[in-house]
mmCIF file of C-alpha atoms in Angstrom:
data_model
loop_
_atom_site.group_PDB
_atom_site.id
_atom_site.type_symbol
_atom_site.label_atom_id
_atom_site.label_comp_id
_atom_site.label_asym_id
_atom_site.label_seq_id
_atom_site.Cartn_x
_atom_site.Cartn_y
_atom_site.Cartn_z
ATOM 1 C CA UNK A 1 0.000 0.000 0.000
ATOM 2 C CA UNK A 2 2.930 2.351 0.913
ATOM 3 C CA UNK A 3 4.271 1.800 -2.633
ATOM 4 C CA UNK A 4 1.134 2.615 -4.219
ATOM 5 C CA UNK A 5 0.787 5.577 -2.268
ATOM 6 C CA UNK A 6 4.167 7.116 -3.278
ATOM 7 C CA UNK A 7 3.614 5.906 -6.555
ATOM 8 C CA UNK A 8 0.691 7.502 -6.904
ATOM 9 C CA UNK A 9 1.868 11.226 -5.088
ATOM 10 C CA UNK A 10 4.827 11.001 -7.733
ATOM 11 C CA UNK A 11 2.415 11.010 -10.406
ATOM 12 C CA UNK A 12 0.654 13.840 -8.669
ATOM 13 C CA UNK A 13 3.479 16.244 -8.407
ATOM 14 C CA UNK A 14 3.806 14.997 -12.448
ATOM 15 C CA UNK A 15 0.903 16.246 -13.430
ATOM 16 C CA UNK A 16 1.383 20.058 -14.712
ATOM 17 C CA UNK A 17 3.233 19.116 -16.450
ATOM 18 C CA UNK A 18 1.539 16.355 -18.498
ATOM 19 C CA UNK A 19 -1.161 18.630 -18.160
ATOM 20 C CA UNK A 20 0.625 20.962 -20.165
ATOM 21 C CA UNK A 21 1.194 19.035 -23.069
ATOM 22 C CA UNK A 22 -2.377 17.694 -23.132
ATOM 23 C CA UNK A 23 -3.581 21.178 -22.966
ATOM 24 C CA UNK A 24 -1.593 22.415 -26.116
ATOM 25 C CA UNK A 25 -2.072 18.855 -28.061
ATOM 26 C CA UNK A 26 -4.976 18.168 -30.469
ATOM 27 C CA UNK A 27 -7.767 16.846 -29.322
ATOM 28 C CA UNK A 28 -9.878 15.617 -31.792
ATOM 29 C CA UNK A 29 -9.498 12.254 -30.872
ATOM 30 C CA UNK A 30 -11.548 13.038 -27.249
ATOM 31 C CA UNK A 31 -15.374 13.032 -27.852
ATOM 32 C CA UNK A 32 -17.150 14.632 -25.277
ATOM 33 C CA UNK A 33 -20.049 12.205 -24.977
ATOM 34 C CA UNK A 34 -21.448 11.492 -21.631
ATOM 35 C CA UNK A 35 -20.189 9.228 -19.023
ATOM 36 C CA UNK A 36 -21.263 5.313 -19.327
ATOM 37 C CA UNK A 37 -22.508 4.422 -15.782
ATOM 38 C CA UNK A 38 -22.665 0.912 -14.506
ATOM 39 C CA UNK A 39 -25.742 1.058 -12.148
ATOM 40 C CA UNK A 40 -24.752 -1.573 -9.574
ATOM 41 C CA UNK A 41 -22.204 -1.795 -6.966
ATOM 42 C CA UNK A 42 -21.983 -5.473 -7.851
ATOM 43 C CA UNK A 43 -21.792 -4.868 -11.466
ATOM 44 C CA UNK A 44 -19.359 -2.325 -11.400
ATOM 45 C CA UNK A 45 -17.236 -4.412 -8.649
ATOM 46 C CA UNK A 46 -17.066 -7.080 -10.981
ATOM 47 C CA UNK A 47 -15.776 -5.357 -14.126
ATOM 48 C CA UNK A 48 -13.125 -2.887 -12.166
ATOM 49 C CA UNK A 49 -11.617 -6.166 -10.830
ATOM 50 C CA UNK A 50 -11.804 -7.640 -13.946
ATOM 51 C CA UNK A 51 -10.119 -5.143 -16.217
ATOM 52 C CA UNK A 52 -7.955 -3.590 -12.890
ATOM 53 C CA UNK A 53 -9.362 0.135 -13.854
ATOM 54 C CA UNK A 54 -10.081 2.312 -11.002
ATOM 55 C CA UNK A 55 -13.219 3.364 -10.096
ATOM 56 C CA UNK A 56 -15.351 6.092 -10.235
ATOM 57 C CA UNK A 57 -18.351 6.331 -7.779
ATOM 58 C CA UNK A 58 -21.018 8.373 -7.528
ATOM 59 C CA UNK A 59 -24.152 8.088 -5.464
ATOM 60 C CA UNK A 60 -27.618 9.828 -5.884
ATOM 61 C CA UNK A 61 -31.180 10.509 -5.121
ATOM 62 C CA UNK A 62 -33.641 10.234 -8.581
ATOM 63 C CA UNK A 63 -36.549 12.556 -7.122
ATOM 64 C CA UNK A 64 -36.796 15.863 -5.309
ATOM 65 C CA UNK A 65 -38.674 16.362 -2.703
ATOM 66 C CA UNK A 66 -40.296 12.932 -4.241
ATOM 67 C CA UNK A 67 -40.976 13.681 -7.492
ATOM 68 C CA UNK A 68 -39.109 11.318 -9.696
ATOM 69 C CA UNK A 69 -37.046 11.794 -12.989
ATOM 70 C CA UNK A 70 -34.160 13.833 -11.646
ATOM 71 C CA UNK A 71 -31.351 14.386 -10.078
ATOM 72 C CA UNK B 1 -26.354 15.523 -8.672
ATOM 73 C CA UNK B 2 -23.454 17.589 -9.751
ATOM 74 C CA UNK B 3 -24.108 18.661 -13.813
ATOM 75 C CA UNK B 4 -20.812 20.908 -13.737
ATOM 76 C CA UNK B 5 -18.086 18.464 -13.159
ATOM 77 C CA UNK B 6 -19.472 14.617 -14.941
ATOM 78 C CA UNK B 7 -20.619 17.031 -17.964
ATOM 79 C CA UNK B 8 -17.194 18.308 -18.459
ATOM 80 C CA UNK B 9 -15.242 17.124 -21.471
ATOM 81 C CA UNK B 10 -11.857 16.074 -20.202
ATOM 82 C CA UNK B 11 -13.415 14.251 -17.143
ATOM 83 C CA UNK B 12 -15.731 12.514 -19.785
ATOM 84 C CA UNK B 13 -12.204 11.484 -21.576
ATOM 85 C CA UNK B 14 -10.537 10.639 -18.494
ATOM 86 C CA UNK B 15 -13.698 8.791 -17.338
ATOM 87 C CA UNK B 16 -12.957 6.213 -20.240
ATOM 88 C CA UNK B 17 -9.919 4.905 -18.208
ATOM 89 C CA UNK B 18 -12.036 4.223 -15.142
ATOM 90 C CA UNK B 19 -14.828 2.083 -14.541
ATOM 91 C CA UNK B 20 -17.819 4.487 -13.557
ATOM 92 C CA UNK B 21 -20.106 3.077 -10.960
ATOM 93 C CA UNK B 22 -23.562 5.590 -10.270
ATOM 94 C CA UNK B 23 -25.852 3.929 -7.869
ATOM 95 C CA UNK B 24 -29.459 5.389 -6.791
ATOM 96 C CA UNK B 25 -28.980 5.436 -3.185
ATOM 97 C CA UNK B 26 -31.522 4.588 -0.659
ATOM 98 C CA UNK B 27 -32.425 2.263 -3.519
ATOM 99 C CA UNK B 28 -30.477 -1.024 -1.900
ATOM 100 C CA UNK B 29 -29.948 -1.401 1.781
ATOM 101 C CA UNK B 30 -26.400 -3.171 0.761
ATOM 102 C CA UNK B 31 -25.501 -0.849 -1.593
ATOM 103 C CA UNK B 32 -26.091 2.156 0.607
ATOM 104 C CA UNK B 33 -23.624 -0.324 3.473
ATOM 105 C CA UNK B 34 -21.173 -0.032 0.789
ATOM 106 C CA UNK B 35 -21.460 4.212 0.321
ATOM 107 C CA UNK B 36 -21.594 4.630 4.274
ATOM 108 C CA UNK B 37 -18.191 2.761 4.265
ATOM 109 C CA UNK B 38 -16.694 5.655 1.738
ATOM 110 C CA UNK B 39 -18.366 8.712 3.613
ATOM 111 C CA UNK B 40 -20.925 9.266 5.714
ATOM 112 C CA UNK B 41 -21.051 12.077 8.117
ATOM 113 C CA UNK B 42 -22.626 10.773 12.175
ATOM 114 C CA UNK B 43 -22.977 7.430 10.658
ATOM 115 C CA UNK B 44 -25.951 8.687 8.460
ATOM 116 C CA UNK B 45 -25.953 7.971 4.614
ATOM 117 C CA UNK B 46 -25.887 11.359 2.501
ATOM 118 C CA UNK B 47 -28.306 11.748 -0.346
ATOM 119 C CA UNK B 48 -24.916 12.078 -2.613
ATOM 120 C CA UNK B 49 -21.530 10.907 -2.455
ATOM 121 C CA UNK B 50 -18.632 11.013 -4.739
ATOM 122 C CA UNK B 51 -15.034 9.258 -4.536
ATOM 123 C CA UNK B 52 -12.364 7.290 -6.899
ATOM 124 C CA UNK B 53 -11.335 4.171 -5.713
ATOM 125 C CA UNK B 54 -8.800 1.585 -6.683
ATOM 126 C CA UNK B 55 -9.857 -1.073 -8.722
ATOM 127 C CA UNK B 56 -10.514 -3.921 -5.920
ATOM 128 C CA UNK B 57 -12.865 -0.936 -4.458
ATOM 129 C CA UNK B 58 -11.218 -1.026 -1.200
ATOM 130 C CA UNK B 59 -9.163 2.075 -1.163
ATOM 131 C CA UNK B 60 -10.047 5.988 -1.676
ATOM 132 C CA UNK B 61 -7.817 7.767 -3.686
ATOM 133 C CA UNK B 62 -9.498 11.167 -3.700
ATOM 134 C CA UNK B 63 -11.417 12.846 -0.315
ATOM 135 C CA UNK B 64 -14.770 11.237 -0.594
ATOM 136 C CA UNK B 65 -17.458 13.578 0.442
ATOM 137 C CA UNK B 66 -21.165 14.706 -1.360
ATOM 138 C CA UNK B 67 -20.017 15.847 -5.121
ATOM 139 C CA UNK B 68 -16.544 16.358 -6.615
ATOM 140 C CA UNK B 69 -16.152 19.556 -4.720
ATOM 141 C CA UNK B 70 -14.931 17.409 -1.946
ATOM 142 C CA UNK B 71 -11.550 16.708 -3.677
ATOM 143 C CA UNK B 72 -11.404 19.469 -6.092
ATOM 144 C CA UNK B 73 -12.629 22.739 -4.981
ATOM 145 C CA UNK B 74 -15.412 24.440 -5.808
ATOM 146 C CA UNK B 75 -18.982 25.439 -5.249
ATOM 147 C CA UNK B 76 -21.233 24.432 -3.151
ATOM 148 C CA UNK B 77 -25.056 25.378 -2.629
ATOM 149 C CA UNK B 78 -25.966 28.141 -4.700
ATOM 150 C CA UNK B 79 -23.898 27.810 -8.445
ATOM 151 C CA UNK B 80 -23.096 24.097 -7.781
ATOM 152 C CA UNK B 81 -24.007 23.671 -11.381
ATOM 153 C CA UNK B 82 -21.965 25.961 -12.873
ATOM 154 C CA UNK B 83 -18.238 24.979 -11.297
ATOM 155 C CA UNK B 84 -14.710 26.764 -11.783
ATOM 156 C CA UNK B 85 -12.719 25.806 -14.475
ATOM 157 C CA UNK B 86 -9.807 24.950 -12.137
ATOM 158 C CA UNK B 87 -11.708 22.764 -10.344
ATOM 159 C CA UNK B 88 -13.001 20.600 -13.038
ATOM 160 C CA UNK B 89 -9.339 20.809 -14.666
ATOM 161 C CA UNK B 90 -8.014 19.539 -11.479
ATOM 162 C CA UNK B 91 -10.926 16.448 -11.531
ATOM 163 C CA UNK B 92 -10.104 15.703 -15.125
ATOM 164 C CA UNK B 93 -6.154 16.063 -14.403
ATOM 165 C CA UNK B 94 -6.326 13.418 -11.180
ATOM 166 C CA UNK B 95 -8.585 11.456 -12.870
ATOM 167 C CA UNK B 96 -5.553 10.574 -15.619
ATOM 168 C CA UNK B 97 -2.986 10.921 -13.258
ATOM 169 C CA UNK B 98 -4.508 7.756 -11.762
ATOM 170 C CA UNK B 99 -4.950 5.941 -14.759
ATOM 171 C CA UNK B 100 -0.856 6.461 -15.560
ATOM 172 C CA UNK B 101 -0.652 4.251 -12.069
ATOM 173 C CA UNK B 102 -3.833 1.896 -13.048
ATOM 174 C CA UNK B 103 -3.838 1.621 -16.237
ATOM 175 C CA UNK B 104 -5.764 -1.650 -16.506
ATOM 176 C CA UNK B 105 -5.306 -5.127 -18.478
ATOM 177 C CA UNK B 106 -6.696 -3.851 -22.014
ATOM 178 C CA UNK B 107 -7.365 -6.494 -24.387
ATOM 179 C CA UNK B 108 -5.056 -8.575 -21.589
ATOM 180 C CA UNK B 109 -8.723 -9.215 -19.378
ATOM 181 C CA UNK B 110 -10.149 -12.325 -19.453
ATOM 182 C CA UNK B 111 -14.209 -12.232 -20.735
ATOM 183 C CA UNK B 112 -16.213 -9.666 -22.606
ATOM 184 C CA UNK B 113 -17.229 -6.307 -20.983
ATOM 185 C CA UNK B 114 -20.549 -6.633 -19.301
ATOM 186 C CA UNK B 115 -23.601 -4.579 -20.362
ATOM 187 C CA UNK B 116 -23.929 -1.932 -17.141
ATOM 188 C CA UNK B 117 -27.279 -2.650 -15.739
ATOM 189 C CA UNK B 118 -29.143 -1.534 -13.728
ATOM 190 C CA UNK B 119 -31.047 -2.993 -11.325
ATOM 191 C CA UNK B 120 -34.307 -3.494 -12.656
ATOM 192 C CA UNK B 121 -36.846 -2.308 -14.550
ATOM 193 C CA UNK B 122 -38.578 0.058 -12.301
ATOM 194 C CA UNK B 123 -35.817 1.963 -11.059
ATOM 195 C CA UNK B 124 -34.245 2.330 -14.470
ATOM 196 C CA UNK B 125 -37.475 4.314 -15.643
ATOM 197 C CA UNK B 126 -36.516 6.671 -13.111
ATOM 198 C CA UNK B 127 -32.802 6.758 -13.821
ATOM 199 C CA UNK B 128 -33.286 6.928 -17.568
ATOM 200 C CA UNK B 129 -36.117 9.910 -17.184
ATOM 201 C CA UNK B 130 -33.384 11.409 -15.182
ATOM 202 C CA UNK B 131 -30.740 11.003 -17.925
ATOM 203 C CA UNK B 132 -33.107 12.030 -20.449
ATOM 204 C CA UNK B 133 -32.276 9.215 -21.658
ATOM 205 C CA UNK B 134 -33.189 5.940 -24.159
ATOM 206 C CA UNK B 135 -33.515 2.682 -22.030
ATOM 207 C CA UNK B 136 -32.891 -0.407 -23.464
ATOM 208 C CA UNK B 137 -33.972 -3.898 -22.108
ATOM 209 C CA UNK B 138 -32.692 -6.945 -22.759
ATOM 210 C CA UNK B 139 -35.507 -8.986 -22.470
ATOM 211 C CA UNK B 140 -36.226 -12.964 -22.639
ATOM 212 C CA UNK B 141 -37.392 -15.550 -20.334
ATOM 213 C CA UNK B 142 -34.935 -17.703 -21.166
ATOM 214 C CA UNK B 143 -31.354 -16.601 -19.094
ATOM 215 C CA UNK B 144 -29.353 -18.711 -21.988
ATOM 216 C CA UNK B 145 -30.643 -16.663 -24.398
ATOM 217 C CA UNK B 146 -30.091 -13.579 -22.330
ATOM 218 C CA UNK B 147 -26.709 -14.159 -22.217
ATOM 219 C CA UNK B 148 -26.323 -14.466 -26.024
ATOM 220 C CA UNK B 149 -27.861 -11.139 -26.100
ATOM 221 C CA UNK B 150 -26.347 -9.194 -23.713
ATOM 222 C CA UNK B 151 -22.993 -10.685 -25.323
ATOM 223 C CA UNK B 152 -23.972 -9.506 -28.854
ATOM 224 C CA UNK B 153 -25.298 -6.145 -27.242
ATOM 225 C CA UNK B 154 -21.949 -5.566 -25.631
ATOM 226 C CA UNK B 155 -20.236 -5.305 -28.711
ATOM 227 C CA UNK B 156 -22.127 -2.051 -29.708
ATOM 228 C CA UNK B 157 -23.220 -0.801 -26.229
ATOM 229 C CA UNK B 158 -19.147 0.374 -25.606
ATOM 230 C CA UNK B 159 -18.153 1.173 -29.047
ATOM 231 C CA UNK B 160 -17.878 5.048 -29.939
ATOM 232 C CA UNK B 161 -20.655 4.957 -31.553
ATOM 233 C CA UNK B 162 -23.126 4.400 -28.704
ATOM 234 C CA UNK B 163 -20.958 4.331 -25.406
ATOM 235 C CA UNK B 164 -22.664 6.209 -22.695
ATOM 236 C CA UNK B 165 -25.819 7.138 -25.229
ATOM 237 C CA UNK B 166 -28.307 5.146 -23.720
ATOM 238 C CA UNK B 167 -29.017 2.676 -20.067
ATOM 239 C CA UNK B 168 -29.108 -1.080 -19.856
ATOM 240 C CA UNK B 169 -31.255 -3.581 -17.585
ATOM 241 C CA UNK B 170 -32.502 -6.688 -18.100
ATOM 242 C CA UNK B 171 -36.086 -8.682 -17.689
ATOM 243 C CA UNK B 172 -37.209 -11.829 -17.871
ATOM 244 C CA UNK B 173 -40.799 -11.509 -17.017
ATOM 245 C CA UNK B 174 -43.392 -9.686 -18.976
ATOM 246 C CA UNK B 175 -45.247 -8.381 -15.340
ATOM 247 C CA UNK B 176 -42.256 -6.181 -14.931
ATOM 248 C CA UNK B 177 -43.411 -3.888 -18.193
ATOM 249 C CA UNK B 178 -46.370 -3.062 -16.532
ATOM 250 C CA UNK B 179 -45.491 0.167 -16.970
ATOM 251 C CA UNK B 180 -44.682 0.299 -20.681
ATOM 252 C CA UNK B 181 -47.305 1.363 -23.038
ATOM 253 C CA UNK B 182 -47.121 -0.476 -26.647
ATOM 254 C CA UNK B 183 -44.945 -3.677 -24.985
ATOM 255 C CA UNK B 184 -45.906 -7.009 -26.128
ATOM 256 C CA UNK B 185 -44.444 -10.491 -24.877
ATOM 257 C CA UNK B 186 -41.880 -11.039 -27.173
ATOM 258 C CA UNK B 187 -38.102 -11.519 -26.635
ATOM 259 C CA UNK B 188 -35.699 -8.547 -28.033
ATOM 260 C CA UNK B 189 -33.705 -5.888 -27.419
ATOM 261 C CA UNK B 190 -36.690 -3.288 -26.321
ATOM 262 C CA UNK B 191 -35.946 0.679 -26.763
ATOM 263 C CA UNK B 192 -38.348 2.396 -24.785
ATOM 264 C CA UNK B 193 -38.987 6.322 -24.099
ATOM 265 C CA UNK B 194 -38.907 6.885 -20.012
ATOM 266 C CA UNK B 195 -41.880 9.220 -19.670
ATOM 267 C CA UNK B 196 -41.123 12.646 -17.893
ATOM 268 C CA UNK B 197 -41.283 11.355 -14.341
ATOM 269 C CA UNK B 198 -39.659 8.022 -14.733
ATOM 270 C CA UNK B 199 -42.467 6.169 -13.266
ATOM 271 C CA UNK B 200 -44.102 5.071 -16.916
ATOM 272 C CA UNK B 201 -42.804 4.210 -20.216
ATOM 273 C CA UNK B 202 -43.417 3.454 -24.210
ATOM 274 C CA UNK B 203 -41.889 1.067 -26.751
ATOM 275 C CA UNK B 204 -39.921 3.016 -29.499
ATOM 276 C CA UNK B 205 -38.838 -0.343 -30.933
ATOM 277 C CA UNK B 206 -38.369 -3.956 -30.272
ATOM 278 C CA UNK B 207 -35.015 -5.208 -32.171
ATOM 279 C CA UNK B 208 -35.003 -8.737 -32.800
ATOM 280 C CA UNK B 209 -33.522 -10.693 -30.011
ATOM 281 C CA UNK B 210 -31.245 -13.119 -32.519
ATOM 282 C CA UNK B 211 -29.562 -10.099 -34.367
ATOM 283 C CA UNK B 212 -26.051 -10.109 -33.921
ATOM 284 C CA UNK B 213 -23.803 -7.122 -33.266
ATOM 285 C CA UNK B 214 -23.180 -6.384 -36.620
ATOM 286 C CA UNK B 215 -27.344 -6.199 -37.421
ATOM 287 C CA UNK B 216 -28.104 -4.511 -33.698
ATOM 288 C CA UNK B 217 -26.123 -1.417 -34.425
ATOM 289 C CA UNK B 218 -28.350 0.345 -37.537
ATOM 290 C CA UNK B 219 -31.775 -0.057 -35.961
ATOM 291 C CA UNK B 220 -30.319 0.735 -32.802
ATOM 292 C CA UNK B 221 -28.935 3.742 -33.684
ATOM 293 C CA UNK B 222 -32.028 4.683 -35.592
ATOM 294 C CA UNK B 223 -34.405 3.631 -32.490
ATOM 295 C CA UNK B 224 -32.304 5.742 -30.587
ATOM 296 C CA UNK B 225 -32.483 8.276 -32.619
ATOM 297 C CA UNK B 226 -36.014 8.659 -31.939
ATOM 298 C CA UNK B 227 -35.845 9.418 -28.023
ATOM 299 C CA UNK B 228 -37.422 12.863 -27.045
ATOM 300 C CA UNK B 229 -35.895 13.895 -23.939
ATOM 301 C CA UNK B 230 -38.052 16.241 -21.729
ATOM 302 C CA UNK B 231 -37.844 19.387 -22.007
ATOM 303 C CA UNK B 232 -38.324 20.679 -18.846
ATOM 304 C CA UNK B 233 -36.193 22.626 -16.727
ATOM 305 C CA UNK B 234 -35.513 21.091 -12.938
ATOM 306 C CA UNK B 235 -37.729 23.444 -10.881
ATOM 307 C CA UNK B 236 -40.094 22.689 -14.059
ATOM 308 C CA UNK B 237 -40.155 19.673 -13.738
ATOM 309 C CA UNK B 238 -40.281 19.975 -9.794
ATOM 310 C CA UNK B 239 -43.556 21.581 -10.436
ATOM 311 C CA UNK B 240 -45.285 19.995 -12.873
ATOM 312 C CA UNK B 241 -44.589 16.684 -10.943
ATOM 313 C CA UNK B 242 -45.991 17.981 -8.011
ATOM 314 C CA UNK B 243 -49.370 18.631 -10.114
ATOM 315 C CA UNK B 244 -49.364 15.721 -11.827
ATOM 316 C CA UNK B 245 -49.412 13.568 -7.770
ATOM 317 C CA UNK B 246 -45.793 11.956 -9.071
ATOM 318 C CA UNK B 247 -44.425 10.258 -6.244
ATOM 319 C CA UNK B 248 -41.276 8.212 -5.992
ATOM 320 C CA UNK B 249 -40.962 6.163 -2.744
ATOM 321 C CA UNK B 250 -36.940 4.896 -2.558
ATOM 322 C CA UNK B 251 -36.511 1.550 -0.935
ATOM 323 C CA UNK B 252 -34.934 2.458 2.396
ATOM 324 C CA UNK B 253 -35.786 5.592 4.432
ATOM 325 C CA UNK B 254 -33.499 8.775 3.645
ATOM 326 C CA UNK B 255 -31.116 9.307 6.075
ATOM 327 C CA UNK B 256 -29.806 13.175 5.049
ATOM 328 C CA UNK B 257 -29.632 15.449 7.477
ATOM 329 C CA UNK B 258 -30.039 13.433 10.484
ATOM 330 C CA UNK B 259 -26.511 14.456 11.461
ATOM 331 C CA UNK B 260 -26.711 18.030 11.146
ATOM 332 C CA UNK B 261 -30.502 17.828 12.942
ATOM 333 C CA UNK B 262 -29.238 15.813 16.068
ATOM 334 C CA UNK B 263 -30.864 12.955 15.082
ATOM 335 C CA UNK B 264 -27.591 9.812 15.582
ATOM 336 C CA UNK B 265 -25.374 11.608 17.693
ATOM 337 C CA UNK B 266 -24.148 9.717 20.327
ATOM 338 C CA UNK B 267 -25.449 11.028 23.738
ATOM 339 C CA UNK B 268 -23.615 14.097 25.356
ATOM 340 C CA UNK B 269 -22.120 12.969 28.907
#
């Protein structure tokens, strides 16, 4: 875990300066799109362990103030 | 939900290197187990949390905490919608920084890449309306045949083409369309249009549940294609539910606030 963590602060301090070069490079190969959400825990689980990509979670409520079909 | 930072263009790219997990919380009394163990302020489960985890889903690698603002700075309350740039730069910039360290097994993973379902029928109504979003169900009774189809469906369902256009869930029973105007009993790939408030639905298109990839992907694209999304703004749509009686009831009770009202604390001595 200790290796990961310096591994990962390394790549931390790194970044302005990739960021740089991304910022100045073409990007027409990055379509915007939207995100592609797995919508289970279980699901997700299963296919980070599977491919070893991290993981991006987000939790929320569809209604407000109970009406449903938002965020 | 936060609309600034997920709708941003370089988290979007970056977000192709992760696996992106949304859950409906208060939905799934494990699920919402799982989100307490990433943040949860007096114990209580939040109506919104956000964090980025290492692949065996065990370790935070960001702040967890409601929305991105957490780990990146930003808004909160008022203008949550509309974020700083620098914040959402950082997100995206973090977000790849991460994926130098975890880069994953590429074409080096064992299996195909699994549809991302949801749970089931009901709540993805809601989710999709939400999205403004297509739903698509892959429907059969038969859990062999299923399989075939969620393997064929795969194919498409992450290529550039339709990655991240439209929501997944399966069903193997017609009772759970009881919602869905138009559906009839037959196995396919069913489109359907979420109706404003998530809690009914129609049938754009049933796609023959023996095409293979190659056949899904035009009538797909062209069922897709004819999705309205609503229209309505959110306090719109706040209000117009609110006259139309739409109710959503989540599975478990809400737990928000109960912190910050006194409600969990332990006792003072």
């Amino acid at each position: 875990m200790m290796n990961r963590s310096i591994l990962l602060a390394g790549v931390f301090w790194a970044v302005p300066f990739f960021s740089n070069a991304q910022t100045e490079a073409p990007k027409a190969t990055a379509k915007a799109g939207k995100i592609a959400w797995h919508g289970t825990w279980k699901g997700g689980l299963a296919e980070a362990k599977r491919t070893a990509k991290p993981i991006m979670l987000v939790s929320a409520v569809p209604q407000c103030h109970s009406v449903p079909g938002v965020w | 939900m936060d609309r600034s930072f997920l709708a941003d263009k370089d988290v979007i790219s970056a977000s192709r290197k992760f696996v992106c997990i949304r859950l409906a919380t208060y939905e799934n009394a494990e699920e919402n187990e799982v989100l307490k163990g990433f943040y949860a302020r007096g114990g209580n489960l939040e109506n919104t949390v956000f964090t980025l985890l290492t692949p065996d889903g065990k370790t935070k690698l960001v702040t967890a905490g409601r929305s991105p603002v957490w780990a990146f700075g930003g808004v909160n309350g008022p203008g949550i919608n509309a974020q700083p740039e620098e914040s959402m730069k950082k997100m995206g910039q973090t977000m790849e920084a991460i994926a130098l360290v975890y880069p994953g097994k590429g074409k080096a993973a064992k299996g195909f890449p699994p549809l991302p379902y949801l749970a089931d029928l009901r709540l993805a109504l809601n989710v999709t309306a939400a999205d403004r979003q297509p739903l698509i169900v892959v429907y059969s009774k038969s859990a062999e045949q299923r399989k075939k189809m969620e393997q064929e469906l795969s194919k498409v369902a992450w290529s550039d083409q339709f990655i991240g256009e439209a929501q997944y869930v399966p069903a193997s029973d017609a009772s759970e369309f009881k919602s869905v105007k138009n559906f009839k009993a037959t196995s396919g790939f069913v489109v359907i249009q979420p109706g404003t408030f998530g809690l009914t639905g129609e049938v754009i298109e049933v796609i023959d549940a023996a095409a293979s990839a190659g056949k899904l992907a035009g009538p797909l694209a062209e069922a897709l294609g004819k999705h309205k999304p609503s229209q309505l703004t959110y306090d719109q749509h706040r209000q117009a539910g609110s006259r139309a009686g739409a109710r959503w009831q989540s599975a478990t009770p809400n737990t928000d606030g109960l912190s910050r009202r006194g409600v969990g604390r332990r006792p003072q001595r």
